[in-house]
Short mmCIF file of C-alpha atoms and ligand atoms in Angstrom, two decimals:
data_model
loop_
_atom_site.label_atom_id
_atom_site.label_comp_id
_atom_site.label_asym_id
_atom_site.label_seq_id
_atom_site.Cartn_x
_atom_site.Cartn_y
_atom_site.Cartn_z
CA UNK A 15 -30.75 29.57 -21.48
CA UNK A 16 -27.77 29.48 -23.03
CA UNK A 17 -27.16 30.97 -26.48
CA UNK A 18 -25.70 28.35 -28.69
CA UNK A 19 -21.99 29.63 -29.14
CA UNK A 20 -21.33 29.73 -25.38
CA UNK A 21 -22.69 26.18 -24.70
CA UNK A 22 -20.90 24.89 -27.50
CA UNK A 23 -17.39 26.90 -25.85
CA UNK A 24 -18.42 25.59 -22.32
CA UNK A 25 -18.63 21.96 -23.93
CA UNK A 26 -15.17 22.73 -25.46
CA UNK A 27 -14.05 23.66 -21.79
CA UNK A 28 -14.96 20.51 -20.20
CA UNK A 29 -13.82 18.59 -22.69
CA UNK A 30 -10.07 20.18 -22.59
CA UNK A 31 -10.26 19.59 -18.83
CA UNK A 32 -11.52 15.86 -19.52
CA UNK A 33 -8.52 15.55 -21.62
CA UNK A 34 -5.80 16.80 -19.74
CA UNK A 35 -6.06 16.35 -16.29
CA UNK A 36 -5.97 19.37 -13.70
CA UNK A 37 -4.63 18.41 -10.25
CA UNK A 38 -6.47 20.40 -7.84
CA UNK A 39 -4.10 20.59 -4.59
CA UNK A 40 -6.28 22.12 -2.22
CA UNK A 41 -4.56 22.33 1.23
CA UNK A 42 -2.55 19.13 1.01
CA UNK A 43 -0.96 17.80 4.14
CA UNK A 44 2.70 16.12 3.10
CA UNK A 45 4.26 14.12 5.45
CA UNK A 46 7.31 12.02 5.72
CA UNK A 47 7.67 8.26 6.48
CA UNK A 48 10.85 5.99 6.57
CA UNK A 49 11.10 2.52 5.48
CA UNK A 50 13.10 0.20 7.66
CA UNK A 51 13.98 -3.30 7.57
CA UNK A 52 14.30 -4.63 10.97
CA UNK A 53 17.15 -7.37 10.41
CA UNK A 54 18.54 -7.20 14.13
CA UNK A 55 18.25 -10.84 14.42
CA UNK A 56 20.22 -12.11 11.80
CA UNK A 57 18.33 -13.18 7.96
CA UNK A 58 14.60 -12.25 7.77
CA UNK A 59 12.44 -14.35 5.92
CA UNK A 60 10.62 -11.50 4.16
CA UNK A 61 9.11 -13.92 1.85
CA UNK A 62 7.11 -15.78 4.57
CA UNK A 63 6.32 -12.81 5.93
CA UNK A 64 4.90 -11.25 3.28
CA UNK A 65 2.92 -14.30 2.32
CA UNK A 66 1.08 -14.48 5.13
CA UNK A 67 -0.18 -11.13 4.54
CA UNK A 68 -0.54 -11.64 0.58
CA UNK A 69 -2.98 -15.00 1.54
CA UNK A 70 -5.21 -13.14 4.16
CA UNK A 71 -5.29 -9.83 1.21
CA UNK A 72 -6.67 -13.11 -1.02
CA UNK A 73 -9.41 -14.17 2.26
CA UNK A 74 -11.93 -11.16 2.74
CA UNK A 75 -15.11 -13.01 3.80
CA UNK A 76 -18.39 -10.93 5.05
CA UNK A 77 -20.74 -12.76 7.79
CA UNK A 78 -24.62 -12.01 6.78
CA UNK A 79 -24.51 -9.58 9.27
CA UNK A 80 -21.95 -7.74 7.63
CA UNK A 81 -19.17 -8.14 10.15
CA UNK A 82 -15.97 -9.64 8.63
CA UNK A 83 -15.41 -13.21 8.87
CA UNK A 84 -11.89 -13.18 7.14
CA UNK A 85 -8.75 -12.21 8.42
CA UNK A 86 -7.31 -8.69 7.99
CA UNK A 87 -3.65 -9.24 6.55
CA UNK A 88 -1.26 -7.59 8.99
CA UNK A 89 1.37 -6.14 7.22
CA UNK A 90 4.88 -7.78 6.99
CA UNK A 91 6.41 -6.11 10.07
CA UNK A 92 10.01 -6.43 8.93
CA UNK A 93 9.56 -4.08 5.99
CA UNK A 94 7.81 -1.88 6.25
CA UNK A 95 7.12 1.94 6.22
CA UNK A 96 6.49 3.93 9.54
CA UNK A 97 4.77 7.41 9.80
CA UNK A 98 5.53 9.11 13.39
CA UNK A 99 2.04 10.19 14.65
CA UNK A 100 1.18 11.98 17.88
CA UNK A 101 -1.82 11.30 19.56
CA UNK A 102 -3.23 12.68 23.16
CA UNK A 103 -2.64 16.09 24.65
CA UNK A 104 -0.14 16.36 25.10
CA UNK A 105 0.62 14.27 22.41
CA UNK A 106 3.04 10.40 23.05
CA UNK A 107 4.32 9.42 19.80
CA UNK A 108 3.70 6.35 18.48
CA UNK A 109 5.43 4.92 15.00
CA UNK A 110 2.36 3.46 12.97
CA UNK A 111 2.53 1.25 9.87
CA UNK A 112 1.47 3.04 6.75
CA UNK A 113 -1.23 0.60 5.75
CA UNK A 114 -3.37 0.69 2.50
CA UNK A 115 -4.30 -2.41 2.52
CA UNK A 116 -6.11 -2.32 6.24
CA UNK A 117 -8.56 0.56 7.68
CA UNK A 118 -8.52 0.45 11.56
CA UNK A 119 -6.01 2.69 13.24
CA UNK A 120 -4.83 1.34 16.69
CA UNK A 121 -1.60 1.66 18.79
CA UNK A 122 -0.19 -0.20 21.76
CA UNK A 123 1.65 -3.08 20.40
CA UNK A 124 4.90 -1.91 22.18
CA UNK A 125 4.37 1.68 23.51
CA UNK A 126 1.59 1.75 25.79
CA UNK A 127 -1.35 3.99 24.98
CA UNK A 128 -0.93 7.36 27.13
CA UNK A 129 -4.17 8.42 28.26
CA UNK A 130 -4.47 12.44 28.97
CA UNK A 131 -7.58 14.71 28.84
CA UNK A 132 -8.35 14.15 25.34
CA UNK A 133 -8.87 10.31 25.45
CA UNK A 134 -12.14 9.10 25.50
CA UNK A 135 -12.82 5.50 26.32
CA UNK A 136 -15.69 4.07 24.50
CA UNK A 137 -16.13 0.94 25.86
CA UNK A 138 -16.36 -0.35 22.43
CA UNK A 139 -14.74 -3.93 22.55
CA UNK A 140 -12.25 -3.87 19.41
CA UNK A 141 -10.70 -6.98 17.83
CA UNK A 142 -9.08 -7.45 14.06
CA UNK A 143 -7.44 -10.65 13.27
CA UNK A 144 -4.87 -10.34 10.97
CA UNK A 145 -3.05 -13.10 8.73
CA UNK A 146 -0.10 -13.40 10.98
CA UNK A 147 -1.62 -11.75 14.02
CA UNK A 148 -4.14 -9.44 15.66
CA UNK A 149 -4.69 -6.81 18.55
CA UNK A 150 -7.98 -6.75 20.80
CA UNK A 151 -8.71 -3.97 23.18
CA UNK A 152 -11.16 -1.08 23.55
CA UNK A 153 -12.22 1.16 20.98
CA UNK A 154 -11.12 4.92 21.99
CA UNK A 155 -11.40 8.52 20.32
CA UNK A 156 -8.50 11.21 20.89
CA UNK A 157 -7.04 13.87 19.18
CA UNK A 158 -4.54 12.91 16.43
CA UNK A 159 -1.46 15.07 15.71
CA UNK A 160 0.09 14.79 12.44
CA UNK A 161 3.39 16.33 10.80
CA UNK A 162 3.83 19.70 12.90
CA UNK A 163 0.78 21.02 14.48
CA UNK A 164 -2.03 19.71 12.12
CA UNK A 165 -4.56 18.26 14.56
CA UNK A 166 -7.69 15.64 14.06
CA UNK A 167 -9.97 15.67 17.09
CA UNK A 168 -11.96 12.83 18.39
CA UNK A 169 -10.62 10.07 16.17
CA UNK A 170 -11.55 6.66 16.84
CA UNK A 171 -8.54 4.50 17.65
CA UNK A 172 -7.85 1.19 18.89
CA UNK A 173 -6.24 0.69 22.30
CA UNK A 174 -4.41 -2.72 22.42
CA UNK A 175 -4.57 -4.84 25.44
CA UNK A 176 -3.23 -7.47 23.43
CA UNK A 177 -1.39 -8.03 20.01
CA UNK A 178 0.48 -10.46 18.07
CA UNK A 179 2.46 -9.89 15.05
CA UNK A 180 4.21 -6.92 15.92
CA UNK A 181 5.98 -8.01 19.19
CA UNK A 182 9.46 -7.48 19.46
CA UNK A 183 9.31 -4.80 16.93
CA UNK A 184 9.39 -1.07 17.62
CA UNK A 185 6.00 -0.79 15.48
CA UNK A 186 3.22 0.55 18.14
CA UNK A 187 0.37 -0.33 15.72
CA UNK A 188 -1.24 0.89 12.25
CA UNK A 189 -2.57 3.84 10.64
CA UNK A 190 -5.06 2.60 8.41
CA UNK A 191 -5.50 4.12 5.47
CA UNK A 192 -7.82 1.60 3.50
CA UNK A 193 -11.38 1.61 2.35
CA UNK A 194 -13.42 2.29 5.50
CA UNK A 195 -15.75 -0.64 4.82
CA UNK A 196 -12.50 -2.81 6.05
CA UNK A 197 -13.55 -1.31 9.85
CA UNK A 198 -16.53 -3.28 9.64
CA UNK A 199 -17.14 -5.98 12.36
CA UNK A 200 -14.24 -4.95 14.30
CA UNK A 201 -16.32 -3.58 16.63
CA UNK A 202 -17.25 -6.29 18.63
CA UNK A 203 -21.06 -5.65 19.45
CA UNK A 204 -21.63 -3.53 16.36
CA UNK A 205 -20.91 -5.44 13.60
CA UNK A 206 -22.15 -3.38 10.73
CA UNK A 207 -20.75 -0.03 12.18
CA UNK A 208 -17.80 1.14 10.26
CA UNK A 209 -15.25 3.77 11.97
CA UNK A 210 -14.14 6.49 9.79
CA UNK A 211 -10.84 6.56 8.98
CA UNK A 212 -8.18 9.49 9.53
CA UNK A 213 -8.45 10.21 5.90
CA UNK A 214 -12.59 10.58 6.26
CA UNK A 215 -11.89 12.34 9.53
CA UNK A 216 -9.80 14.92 7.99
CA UNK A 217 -12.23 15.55 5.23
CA UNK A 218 -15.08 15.85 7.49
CA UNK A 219 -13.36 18.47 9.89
CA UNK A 220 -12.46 20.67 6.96
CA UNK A 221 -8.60 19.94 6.65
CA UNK A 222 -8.24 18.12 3.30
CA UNK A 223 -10.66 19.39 0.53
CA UNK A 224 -10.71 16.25 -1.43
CA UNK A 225 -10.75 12.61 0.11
CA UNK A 226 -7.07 11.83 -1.53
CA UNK A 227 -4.17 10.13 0.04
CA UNK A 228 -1.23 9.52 -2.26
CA UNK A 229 2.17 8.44 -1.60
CA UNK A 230 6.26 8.57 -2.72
CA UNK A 231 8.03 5.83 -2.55
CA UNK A 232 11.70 5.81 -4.00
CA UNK A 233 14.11 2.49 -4.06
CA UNK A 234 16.58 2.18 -1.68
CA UNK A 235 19.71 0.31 -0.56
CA UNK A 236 19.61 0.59 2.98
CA UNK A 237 17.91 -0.52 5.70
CA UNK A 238 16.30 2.55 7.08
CA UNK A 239 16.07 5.41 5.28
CA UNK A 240 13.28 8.25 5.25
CA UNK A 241 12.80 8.44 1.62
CA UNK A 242 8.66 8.05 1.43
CA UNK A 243 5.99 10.89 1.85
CA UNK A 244 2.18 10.57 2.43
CA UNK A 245 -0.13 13.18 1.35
CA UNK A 246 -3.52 13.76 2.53
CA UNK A 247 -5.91 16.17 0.29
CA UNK A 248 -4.01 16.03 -2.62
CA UNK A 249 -1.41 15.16 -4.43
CA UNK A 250 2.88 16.49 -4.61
CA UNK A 251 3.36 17.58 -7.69
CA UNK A 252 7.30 17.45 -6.82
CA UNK A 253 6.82 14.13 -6.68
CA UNK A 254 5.82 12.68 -10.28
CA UNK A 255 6.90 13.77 -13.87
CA UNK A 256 4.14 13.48 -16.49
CA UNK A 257 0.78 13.44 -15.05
CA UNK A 258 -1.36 10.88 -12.97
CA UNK A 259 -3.62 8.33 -15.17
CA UNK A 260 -6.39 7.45 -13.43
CA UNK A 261 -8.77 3.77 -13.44
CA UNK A 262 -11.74 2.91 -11.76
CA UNK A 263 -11.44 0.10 -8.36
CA UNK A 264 -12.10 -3.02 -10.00
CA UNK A 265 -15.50 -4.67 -9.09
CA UNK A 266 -14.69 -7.85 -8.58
CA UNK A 267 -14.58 -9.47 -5.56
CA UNK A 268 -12.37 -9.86 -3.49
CA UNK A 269 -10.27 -7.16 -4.84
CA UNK A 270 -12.97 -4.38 -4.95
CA UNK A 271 -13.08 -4.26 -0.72
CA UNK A 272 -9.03 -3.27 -1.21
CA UNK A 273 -7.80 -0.64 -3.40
CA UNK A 274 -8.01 -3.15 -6.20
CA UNK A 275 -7.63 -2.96 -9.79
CA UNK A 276 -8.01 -4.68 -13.09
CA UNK A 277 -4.61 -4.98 -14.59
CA UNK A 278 -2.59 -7.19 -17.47
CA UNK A 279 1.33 -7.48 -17.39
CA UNK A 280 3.70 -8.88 -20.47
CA UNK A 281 7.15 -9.95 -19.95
CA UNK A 282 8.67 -7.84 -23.31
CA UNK A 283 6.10 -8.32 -26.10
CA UNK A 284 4.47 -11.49 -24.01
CA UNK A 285 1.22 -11.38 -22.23
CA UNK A 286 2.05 -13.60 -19.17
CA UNK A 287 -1.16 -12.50 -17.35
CA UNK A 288 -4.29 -11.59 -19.28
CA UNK A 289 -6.69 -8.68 -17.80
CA UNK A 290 -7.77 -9.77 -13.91
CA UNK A 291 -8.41 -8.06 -10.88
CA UNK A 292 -6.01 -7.64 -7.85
CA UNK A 293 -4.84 -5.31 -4.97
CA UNK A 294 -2.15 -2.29 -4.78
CA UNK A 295 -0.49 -2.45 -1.34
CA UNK A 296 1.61 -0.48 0.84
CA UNK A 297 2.20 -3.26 3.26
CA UNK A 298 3.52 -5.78 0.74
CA UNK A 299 6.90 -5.79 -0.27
CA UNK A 300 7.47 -8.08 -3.15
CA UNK A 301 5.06 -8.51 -6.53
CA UNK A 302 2.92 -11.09 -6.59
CA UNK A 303 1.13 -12.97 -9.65
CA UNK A 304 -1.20 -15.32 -10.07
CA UNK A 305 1.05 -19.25 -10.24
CA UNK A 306 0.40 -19.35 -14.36
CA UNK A 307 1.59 -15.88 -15.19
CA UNK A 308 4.63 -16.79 -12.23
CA UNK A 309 5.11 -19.94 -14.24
CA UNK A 310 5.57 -18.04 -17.58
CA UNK A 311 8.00 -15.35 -16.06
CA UNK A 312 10.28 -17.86 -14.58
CA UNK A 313 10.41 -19.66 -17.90
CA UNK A 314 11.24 -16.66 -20.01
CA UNK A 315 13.60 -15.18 -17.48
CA UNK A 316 15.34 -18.55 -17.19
CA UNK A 317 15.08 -18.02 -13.22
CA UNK A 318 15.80 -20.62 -10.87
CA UNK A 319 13.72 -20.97 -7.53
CA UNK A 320 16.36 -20.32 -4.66
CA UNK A 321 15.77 -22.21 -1.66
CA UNK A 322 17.75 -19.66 0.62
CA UNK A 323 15.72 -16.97 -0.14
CA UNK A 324 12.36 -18.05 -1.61
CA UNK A 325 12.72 -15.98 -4.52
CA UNK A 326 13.53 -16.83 -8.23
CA UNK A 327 17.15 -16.18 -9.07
CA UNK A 328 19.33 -14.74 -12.40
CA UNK A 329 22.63 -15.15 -13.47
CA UNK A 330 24.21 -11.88 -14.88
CA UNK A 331 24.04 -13.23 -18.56
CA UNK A 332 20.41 -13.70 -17.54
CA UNK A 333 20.34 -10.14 -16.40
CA UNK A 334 21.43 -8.86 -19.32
CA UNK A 335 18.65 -10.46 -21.38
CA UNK A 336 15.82 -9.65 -19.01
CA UNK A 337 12.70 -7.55 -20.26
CA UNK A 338 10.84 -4.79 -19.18
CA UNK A 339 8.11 -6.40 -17.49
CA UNK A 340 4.58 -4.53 -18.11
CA UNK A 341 2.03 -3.39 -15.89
CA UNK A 342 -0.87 -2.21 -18.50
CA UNK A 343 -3.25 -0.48 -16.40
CA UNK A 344 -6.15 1.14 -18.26
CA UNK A 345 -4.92 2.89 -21.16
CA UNK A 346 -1.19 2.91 -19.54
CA UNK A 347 1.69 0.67 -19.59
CA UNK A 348 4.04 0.98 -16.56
CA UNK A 349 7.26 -1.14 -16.95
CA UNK A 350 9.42 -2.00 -14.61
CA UNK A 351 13.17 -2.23 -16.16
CA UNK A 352 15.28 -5.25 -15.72
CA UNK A 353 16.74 -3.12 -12.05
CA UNK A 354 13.26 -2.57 -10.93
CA UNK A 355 12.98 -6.01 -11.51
CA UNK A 356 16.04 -7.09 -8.84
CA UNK A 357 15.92 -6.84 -5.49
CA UNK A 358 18.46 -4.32 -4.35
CA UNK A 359 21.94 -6.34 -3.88
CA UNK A 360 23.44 -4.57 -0.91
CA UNK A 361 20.02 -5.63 0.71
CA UNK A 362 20.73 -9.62 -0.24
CA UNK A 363 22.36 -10.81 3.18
CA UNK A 364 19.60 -9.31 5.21
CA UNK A 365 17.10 -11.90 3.11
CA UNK A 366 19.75 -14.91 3.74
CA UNK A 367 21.04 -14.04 0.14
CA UNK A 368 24.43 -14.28 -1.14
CA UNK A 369 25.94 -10.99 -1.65
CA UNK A 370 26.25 -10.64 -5.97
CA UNK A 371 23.42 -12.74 -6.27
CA UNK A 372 20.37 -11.44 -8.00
CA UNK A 373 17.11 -12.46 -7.14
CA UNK A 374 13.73 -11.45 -8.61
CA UNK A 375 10.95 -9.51 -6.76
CA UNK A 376 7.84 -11.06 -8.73
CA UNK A 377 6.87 -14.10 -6.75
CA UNK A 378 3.96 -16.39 -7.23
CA UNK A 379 0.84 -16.07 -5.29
CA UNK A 380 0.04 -19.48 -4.77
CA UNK A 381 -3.69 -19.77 -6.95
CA UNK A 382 -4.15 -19.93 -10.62
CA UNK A 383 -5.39 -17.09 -12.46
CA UNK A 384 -9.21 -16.15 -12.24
CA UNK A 385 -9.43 -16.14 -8.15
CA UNK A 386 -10.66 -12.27 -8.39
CA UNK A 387 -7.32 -11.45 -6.67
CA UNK A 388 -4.48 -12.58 -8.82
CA UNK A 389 -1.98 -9.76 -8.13
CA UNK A 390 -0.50 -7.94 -5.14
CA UNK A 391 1.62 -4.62 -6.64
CA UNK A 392 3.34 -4.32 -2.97
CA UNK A 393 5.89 -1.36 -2.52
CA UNK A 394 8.80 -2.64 -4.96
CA UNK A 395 6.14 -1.85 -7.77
CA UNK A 396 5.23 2.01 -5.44
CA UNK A 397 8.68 2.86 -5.10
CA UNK A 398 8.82 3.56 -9.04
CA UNK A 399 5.60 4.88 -9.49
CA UNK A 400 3.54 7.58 -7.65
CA UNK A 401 0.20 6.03 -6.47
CA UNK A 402 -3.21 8.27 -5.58
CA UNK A 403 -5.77 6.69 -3.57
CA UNK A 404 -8.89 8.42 -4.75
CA UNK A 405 -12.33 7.56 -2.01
CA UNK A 406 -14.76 9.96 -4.15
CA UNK A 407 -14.18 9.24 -6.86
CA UNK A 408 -12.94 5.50 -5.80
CA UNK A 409 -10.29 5.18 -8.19
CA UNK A 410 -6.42 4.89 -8.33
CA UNK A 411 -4.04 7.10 -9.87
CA UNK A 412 -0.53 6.28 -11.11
CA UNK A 413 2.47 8.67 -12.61
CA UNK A 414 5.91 7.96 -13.27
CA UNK A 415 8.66 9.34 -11.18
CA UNK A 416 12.37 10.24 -11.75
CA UNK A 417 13.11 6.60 -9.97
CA UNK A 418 10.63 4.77 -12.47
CA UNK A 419 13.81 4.00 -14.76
CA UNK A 420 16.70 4.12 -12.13
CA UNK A 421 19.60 2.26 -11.80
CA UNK A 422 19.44 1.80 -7.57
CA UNK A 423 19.24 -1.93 -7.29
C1 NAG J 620 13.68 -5.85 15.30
O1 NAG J 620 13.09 -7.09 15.65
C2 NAG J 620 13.65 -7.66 16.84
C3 NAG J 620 13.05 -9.05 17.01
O2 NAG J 620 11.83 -9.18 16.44
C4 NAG J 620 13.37 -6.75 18.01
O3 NAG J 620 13.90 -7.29 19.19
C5 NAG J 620 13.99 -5.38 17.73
O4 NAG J 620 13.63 -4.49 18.76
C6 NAG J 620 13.51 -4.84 16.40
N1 NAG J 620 14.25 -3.61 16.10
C7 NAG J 620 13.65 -2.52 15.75
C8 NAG J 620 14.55 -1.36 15.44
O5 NAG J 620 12.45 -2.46 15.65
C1 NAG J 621 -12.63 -5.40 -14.43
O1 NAG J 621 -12.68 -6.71 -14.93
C2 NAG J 621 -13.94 -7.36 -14.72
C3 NAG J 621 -13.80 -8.79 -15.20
O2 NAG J 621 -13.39 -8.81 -16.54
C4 NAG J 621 -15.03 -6.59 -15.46
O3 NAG J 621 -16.28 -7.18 -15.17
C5 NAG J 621 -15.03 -5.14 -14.97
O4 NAG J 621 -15.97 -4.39 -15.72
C6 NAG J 621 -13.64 -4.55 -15.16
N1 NAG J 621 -13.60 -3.13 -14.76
C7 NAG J 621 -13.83 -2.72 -13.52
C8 NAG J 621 -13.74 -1.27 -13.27
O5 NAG J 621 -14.08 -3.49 -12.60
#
């Protein structure tokens, strides 16, 4: 037993830790990833693109037998951000999509898988469809090399025989780093079985210490830059000023299979969306809100809808007058200023924009309010704010950065 003055000082410990937040950063693994926007071809239209991945985010459906019946949303393959990882021994490399928003990892869209004596065929039939594609093939397990040196043995990967979405890109496939109960019913014949994702992988074998992945993303003006960083096990402290706030994954559906959230947003002193559930996303580019809280922004922004583009657009006068818009997440507000709030102008001709123009990155989602996923916070929202994607503890953690307030756009 304990005598009553140390209780009472170990009570006054936990509570000091409670309060301010210790970041453990047991043996994290940092590692770099670029974003690129592939705009070979002439104008992209990113905003299709991206809405064909924001409507299948919005479609999760289970079977009764647990397999999923909805489409996994691809990620908008013009924009996106690529991690180099090395699989085999000795190791091909193969530039994967950084994907929170999707849990299988698979290659073989454009560089074909390289078996060598590490590769071990299953003869698992895989297939995920995604919103604007999909890849079938056979389920495999191989050792995984990532950053310099820092192996995962026998990971289960999907081999595509066939894929659509990401032809004619230089994207080989995706690294998953989702909730693992997105695997489920990708295996053909074992519908229920879910297949552990690197992140659980590295856990399991001892690498990472905590079941953490967070990410950097800063704004850019160009089209391919290597400006992002992924951390397993932890979390890079040179990364974030203040310290990370953390709130639970929402439970409603279907935003609590994603690394959703509940979250309200004002426009200045205006609530434009009242407290719903929705998803954070790596593989989204733009913001999207729910068509009542859309309707509200346009009106106080005085935006235009820009048929070029797809977006909303501002004159300058308009920019001058534009609000923080608020992200209040648990007992934080985030705000994105009135740049944050612009997509970056020397980026506008590779959306089919005019060059001075300025065009707004919060687009409508297409539903009313109330659909249990009424935002997508894609990576214009990550690239001012650090994000943590916490599996133990299943929660996400935000911090502000030195870019959360930047003039870049
Ligand atoms: C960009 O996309 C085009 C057409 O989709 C493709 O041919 C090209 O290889 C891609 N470029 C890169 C760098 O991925
Ligand atoms: C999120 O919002 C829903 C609906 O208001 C509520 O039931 C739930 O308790 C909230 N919090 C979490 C963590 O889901």
């Amino acid at each position: 037993m304990f005598p009553a003055a140390s209780l009472l000082t170990i009570i006054f410990l936990a509570l000091s830790i409670a309060g301010s937040p210790v970041e453990i950063d047991n043996s994290p693994i940092t590692l770099p990833i670029a974003r690129r926007l592939n705009v070979s071809d002439g104008p992209i239209n990113l905003l299709q693109q991206d809405k064909a991945r924001v409507t299948a985010l919005k479609d999760n459906s289970f079977s009764t037998q647990g397999g999923r019946t909805g489409s996994t949303p691809v990620t908008n393959a013009v924009a996106t951000y690529l991690i180099a990882v090395g699989i085999g021994s000795p190791a091909t490399t193969y530039n994967l999509i950084v994907d929170t928003g999707s849990s299988n990892t698979w290659v073989g869209a454009k560089t074909k898988y390289v078996k060598t004596s590490t590769s071990v065929d299953t003869g698992e039939p895989v297939a995920v469809g995604y919103g604007s594609g999909s890849f079938s093939g056979t389920e495999y397990t191989d050792t995984i090399t990532l950053g310099t040196g820092l192996t995962i043995t026998a990971q289960s990967i999907g081999v595509a025989s066939t894929s659509t979405g990401l032809t004619g890109t230089s994207i080989d496939g995706l690294l998953g780093i989702g909730p693992v109960d997105l695997t489920k019913g990708s295996l053909k014949n074992k519908p229920t079985t879910t297949i552990p994702t690197v992140t659980d992988n590295l856990y399991s074998q001892g690498t990472i210490s905590q079941k953490v992945v967070s990410i950097s993303f800063e704004p850019t003006t160009e089209k391919t830059v290597t400006n992002g960083e992924l951390t397993f096990g932890g979390t890079d402290a040179t990364k974030y000023t203040g310290s990370i706030a953390y709130i639970p994954i929402t439970t409603t559906y279907p935003s609590s299979t994603y690394w959703g959230i509940n979250q309200s947003i004002s426009y200045g002193s205006t609530t434009i969306l009242a407290s719903t559930a929705g998803v954070v996303d790596t593989g989204t580019t733009y913001i999207y809100i729910a068509s009542d809280a859309y309707a509200k922004y346009q009106s106080a922004t005085g935006a235009t809808h820009d048929a070029a583009t797809g977006l909303l657009l501002i004159s300058s006068s308009q920019y001058k007058a534009l609000k923080n818009l608020n992200f209040h997440i648990g007992t934080e507000t985030y705000a994105l200023t009135p740049n944050a709030q612009i997509w970056p102008r020397s980026l506008n001709a590779y959306i089919g924009g005019s060059s001075n123009a300025m065009y707004l990155i919060v687009c409508d989602i297409g539903t009313p309010s109330g659909s249990g996923s009424d935002f997508v916070n894609g990576y214009t929202f990550l690239e001012r704010f650090y994000s943590v994607f916490d599996t133990a503890n299943s929660r996400i953690g935000f911090a502000e950065t030195s870019y959360t307030d930047a003039t870049t756009n």
